[in-house]
mmCIF file of C-alpha atoms in Angstrom:
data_model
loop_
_atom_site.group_PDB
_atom_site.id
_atom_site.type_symbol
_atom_site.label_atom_id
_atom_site.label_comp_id
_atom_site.label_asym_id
_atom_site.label_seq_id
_atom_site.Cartn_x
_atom_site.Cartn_y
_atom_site.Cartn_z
ATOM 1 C CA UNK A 1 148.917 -140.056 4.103
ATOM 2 C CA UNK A 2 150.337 -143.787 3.025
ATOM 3 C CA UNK A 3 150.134 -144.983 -0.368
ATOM 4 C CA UNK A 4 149.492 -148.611 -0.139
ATOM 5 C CA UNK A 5 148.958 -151.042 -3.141
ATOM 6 C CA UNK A 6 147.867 -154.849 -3.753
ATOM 7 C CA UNK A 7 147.448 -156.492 -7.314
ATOM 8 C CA UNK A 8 144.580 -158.798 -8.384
ATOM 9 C CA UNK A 9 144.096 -161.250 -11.094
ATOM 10 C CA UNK A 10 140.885 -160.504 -12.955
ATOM 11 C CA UNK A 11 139.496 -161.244 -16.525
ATOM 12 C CA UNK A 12 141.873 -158.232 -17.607
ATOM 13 C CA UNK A 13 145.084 -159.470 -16.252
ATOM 14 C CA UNK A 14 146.990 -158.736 -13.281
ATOM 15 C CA UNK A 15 145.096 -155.260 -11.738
ATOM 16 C CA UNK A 16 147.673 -152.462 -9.684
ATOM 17 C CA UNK A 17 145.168 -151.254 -7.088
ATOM 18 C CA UNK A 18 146.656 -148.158 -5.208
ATOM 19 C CA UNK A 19 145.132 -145.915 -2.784
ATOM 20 C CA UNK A 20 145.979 -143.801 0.083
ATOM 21 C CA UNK A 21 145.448 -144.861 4.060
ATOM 22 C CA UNK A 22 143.626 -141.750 5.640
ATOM 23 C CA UNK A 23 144.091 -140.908 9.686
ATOM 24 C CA UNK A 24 141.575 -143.243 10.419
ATOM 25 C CA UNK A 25 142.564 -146.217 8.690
ATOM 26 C CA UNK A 26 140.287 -146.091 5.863
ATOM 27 C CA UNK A 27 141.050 -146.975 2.455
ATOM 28 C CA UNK A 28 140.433 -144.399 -0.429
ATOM 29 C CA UNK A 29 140.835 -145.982 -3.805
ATOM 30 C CA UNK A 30 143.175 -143.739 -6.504
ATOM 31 C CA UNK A 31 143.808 -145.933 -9.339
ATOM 32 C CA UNK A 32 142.555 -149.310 -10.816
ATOM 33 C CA UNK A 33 144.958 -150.248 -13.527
ATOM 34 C CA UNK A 34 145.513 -152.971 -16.238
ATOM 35 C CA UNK A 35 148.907 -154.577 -17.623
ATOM 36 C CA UNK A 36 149.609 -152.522 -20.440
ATOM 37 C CA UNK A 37 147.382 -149.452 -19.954
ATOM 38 C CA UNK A 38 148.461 -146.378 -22.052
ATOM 39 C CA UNK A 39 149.427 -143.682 -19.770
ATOM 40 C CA UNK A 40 149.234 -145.734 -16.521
ATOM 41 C CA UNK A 41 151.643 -147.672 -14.038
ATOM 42 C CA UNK A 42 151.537 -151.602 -14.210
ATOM 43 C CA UNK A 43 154.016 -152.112 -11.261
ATOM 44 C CA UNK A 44 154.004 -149.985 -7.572
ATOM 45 C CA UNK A 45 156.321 -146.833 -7.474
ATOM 46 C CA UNK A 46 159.021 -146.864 -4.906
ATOM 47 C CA UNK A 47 157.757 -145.881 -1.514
ATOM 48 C CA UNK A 48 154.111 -147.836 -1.974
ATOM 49 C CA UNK A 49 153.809 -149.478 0.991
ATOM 50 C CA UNK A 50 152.169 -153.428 -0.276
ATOM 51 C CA UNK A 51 148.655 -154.098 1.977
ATOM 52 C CA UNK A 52 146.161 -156.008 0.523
ATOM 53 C CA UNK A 53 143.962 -156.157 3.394
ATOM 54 C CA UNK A 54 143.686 -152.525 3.564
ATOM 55 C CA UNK A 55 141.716 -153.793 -0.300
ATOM 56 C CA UNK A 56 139.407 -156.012 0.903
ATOM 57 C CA UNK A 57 136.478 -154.381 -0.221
ATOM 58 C CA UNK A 58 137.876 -153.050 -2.754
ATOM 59 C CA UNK A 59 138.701 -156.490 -4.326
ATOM 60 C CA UNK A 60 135.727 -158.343 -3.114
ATOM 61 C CA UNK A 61 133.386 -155.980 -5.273
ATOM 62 C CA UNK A 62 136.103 -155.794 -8.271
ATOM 63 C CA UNK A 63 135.418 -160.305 -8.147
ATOM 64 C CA UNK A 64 131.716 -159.779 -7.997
ATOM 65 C CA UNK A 65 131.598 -157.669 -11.061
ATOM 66 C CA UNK A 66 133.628 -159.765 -13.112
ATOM 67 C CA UNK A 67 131.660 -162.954 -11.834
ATOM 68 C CA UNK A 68 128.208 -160.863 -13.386
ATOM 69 C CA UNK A 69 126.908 -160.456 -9.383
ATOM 70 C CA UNK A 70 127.787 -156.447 -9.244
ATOM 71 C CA UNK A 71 126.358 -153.314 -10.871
ATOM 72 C CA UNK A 72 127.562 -150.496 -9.203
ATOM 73 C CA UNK A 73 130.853 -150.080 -6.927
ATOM 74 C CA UNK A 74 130.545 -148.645 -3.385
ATOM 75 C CA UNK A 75 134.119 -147.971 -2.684
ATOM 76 C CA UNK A 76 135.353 -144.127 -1.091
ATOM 77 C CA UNK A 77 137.497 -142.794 -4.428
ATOM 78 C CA UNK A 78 140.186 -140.229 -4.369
ATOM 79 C CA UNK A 79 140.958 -139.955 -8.383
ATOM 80 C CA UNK A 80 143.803 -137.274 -8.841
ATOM 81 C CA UNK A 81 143.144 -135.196 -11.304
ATOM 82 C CA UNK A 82 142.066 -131.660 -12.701
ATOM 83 C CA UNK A 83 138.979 -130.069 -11.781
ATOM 84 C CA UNK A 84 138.120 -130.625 -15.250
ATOM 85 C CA UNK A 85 138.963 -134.475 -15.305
ATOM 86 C CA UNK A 86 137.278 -135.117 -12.339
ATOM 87 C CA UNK A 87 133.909 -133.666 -12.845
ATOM 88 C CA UNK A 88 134.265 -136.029 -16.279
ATOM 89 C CA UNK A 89 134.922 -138.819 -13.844
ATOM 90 C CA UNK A 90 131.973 -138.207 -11.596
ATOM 91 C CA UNK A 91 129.959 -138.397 -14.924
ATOM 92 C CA UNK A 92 131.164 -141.661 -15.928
ATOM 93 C CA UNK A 93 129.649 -143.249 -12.818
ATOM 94 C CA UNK A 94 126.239 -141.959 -13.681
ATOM 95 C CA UNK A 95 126.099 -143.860 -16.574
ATOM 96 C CA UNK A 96 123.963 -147.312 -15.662
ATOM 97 C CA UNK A 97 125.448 -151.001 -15.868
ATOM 98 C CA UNK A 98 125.402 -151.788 -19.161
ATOM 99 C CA UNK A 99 124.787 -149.077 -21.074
ATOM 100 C CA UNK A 100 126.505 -147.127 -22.938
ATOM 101 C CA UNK A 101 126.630 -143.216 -24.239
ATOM 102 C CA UNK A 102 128.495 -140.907 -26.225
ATOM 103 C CA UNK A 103 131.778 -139.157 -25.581
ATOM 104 C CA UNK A 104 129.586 -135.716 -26.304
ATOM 105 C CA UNK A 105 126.785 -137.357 -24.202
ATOM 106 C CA UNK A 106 129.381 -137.613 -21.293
ATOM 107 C CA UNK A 107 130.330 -133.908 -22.149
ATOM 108 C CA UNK A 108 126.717 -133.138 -21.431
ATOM 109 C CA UNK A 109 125.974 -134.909 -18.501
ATOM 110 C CA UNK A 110 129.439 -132.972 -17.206
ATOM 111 C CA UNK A 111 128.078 -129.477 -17.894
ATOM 112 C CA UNK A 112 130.120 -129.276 -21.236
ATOM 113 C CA UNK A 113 129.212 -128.095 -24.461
ATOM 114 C CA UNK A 114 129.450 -130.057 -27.270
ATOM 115 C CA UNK A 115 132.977 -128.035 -28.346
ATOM 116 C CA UNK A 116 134.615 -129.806 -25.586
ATOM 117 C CA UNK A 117 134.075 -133.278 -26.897
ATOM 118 C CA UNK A 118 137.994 -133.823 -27.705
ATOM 119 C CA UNK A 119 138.276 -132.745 -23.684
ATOM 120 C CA UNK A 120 135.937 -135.229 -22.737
ATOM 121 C CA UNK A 121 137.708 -137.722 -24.740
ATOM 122 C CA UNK A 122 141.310 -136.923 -23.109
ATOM 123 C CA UNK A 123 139.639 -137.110 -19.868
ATOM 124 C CA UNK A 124 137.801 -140.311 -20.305
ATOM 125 C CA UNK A 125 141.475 -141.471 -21.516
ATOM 126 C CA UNK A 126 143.256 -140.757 -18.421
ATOM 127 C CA UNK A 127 140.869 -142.415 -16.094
ATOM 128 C CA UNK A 128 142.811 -143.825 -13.220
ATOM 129 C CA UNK A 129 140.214 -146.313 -11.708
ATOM 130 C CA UNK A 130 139.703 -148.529 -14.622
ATOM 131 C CA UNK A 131 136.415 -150.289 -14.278
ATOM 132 C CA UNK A 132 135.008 -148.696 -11.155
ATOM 133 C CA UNK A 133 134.585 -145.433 -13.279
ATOM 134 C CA UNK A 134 133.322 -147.125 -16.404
ATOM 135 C CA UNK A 135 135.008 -145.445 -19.601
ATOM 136 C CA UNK A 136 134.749 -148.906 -21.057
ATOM 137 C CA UNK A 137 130.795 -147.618 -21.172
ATOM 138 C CA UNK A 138 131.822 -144.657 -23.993
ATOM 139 C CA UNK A 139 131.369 -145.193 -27.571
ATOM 140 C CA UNK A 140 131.857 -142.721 -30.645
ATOM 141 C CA UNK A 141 129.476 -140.816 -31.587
ATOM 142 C CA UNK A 142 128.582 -142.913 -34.625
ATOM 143 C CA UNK A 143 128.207 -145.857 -31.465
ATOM 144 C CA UNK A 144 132.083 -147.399 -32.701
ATOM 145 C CA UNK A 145 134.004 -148.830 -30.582
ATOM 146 C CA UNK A 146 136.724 -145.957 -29.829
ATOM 147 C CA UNK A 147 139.627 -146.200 -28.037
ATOM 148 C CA UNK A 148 140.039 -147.513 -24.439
ATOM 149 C CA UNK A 149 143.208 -147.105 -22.636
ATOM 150 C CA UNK A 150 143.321 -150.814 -21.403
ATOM 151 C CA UNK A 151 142.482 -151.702 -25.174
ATOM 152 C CA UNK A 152 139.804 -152.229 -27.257
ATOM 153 C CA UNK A 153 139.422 -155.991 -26.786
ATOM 154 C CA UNK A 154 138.816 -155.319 -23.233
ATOM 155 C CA UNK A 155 136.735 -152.771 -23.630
ATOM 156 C CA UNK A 156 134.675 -155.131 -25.579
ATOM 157 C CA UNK A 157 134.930 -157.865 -23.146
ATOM 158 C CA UNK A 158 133.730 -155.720 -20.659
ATOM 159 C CA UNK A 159 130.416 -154.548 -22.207
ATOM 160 C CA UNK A 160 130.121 -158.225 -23.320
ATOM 161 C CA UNK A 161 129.626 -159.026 -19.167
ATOM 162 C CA UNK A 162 127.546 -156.199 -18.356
ATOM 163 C CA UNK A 163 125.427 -157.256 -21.247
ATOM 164 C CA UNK A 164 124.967 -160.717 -20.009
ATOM 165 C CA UNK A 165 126.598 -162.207 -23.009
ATOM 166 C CA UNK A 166 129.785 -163.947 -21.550
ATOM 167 C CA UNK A 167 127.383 -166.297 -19.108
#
């Protein structure tokens, strides 16, 4: 398989947008990222072959959420991670547009008990697909704003336009 990239300017900054090509020519999307995103690449690694059209979609739906026209992302995603990490990522996309839960809510909806909470948290942290899994949609458990790999400020922006509240 071909790793292919494209970036995009959004409300965020400038988004990476990687994914691999599969046999057929489809797209599967492996990381969304943000300038400046602990833990996460803001330029292409050598060998990423540079296709935006293979992102089409994948950019189309990214500029209807941030215009306020999209609520949930129907993209095929191939986040690399642990078994662990990814069954915390499938959680995060069953929480709705613009709501929000706990990081031992997430735990729960996961299969986790509530001792795994710091797990959850380090999980939620090394989301690749910023935005299209929504971490930016997990709060403490006393509701604070917690950490957000992209930063807090966009984290807040972000609930801000699911909320309605920046149109």
């Amino acid at each position: 398989m071909t790793t292919v990239f494209t970036t995009m300017e959004s409300p965020l900054g400038r988004l990476l947008l990687s994914g691999t090509l599969e046999p057929d020519g489809s797209l599967a999307l492996q990381s969304v990222t943000a300038p400046g995103q602990k833990g996460a690449r803001d330029e292409p690694a050598d060998g990423w072959l540079h296709d935006p059209e293979a992102f089409a979609a994948v950019v189309e739906q990214l500029g209807a959420y941030f215009a306020g026209e999209l609520t949930a992302f129907d993209l095929p995603l191939a986040p690399v991670g642990t078994e662990f990490r990814r069954r915390i990522w499938a959680a995060l996309a069953d929480i709705p547009y613009g709501a929000t839960v706990t990081y031992g809510e997430l735990g729960a909806m996961a299969g986790q008990p509530p001792t795994a909470v710091r797990a959850v948290g380090g999980a939620v942290g090394a989301n690749p697909l910023l935005v299209v899994l929504p971490c930016h949609r997990v709060l403490g458990a006393n509701g604070a704003m917690t950490g957000f790999a992209a930063g807090v400020d966009r984290k807040r922006h972000l609930l801000a336009l699911e909320r309605g509240s920046l149109f």
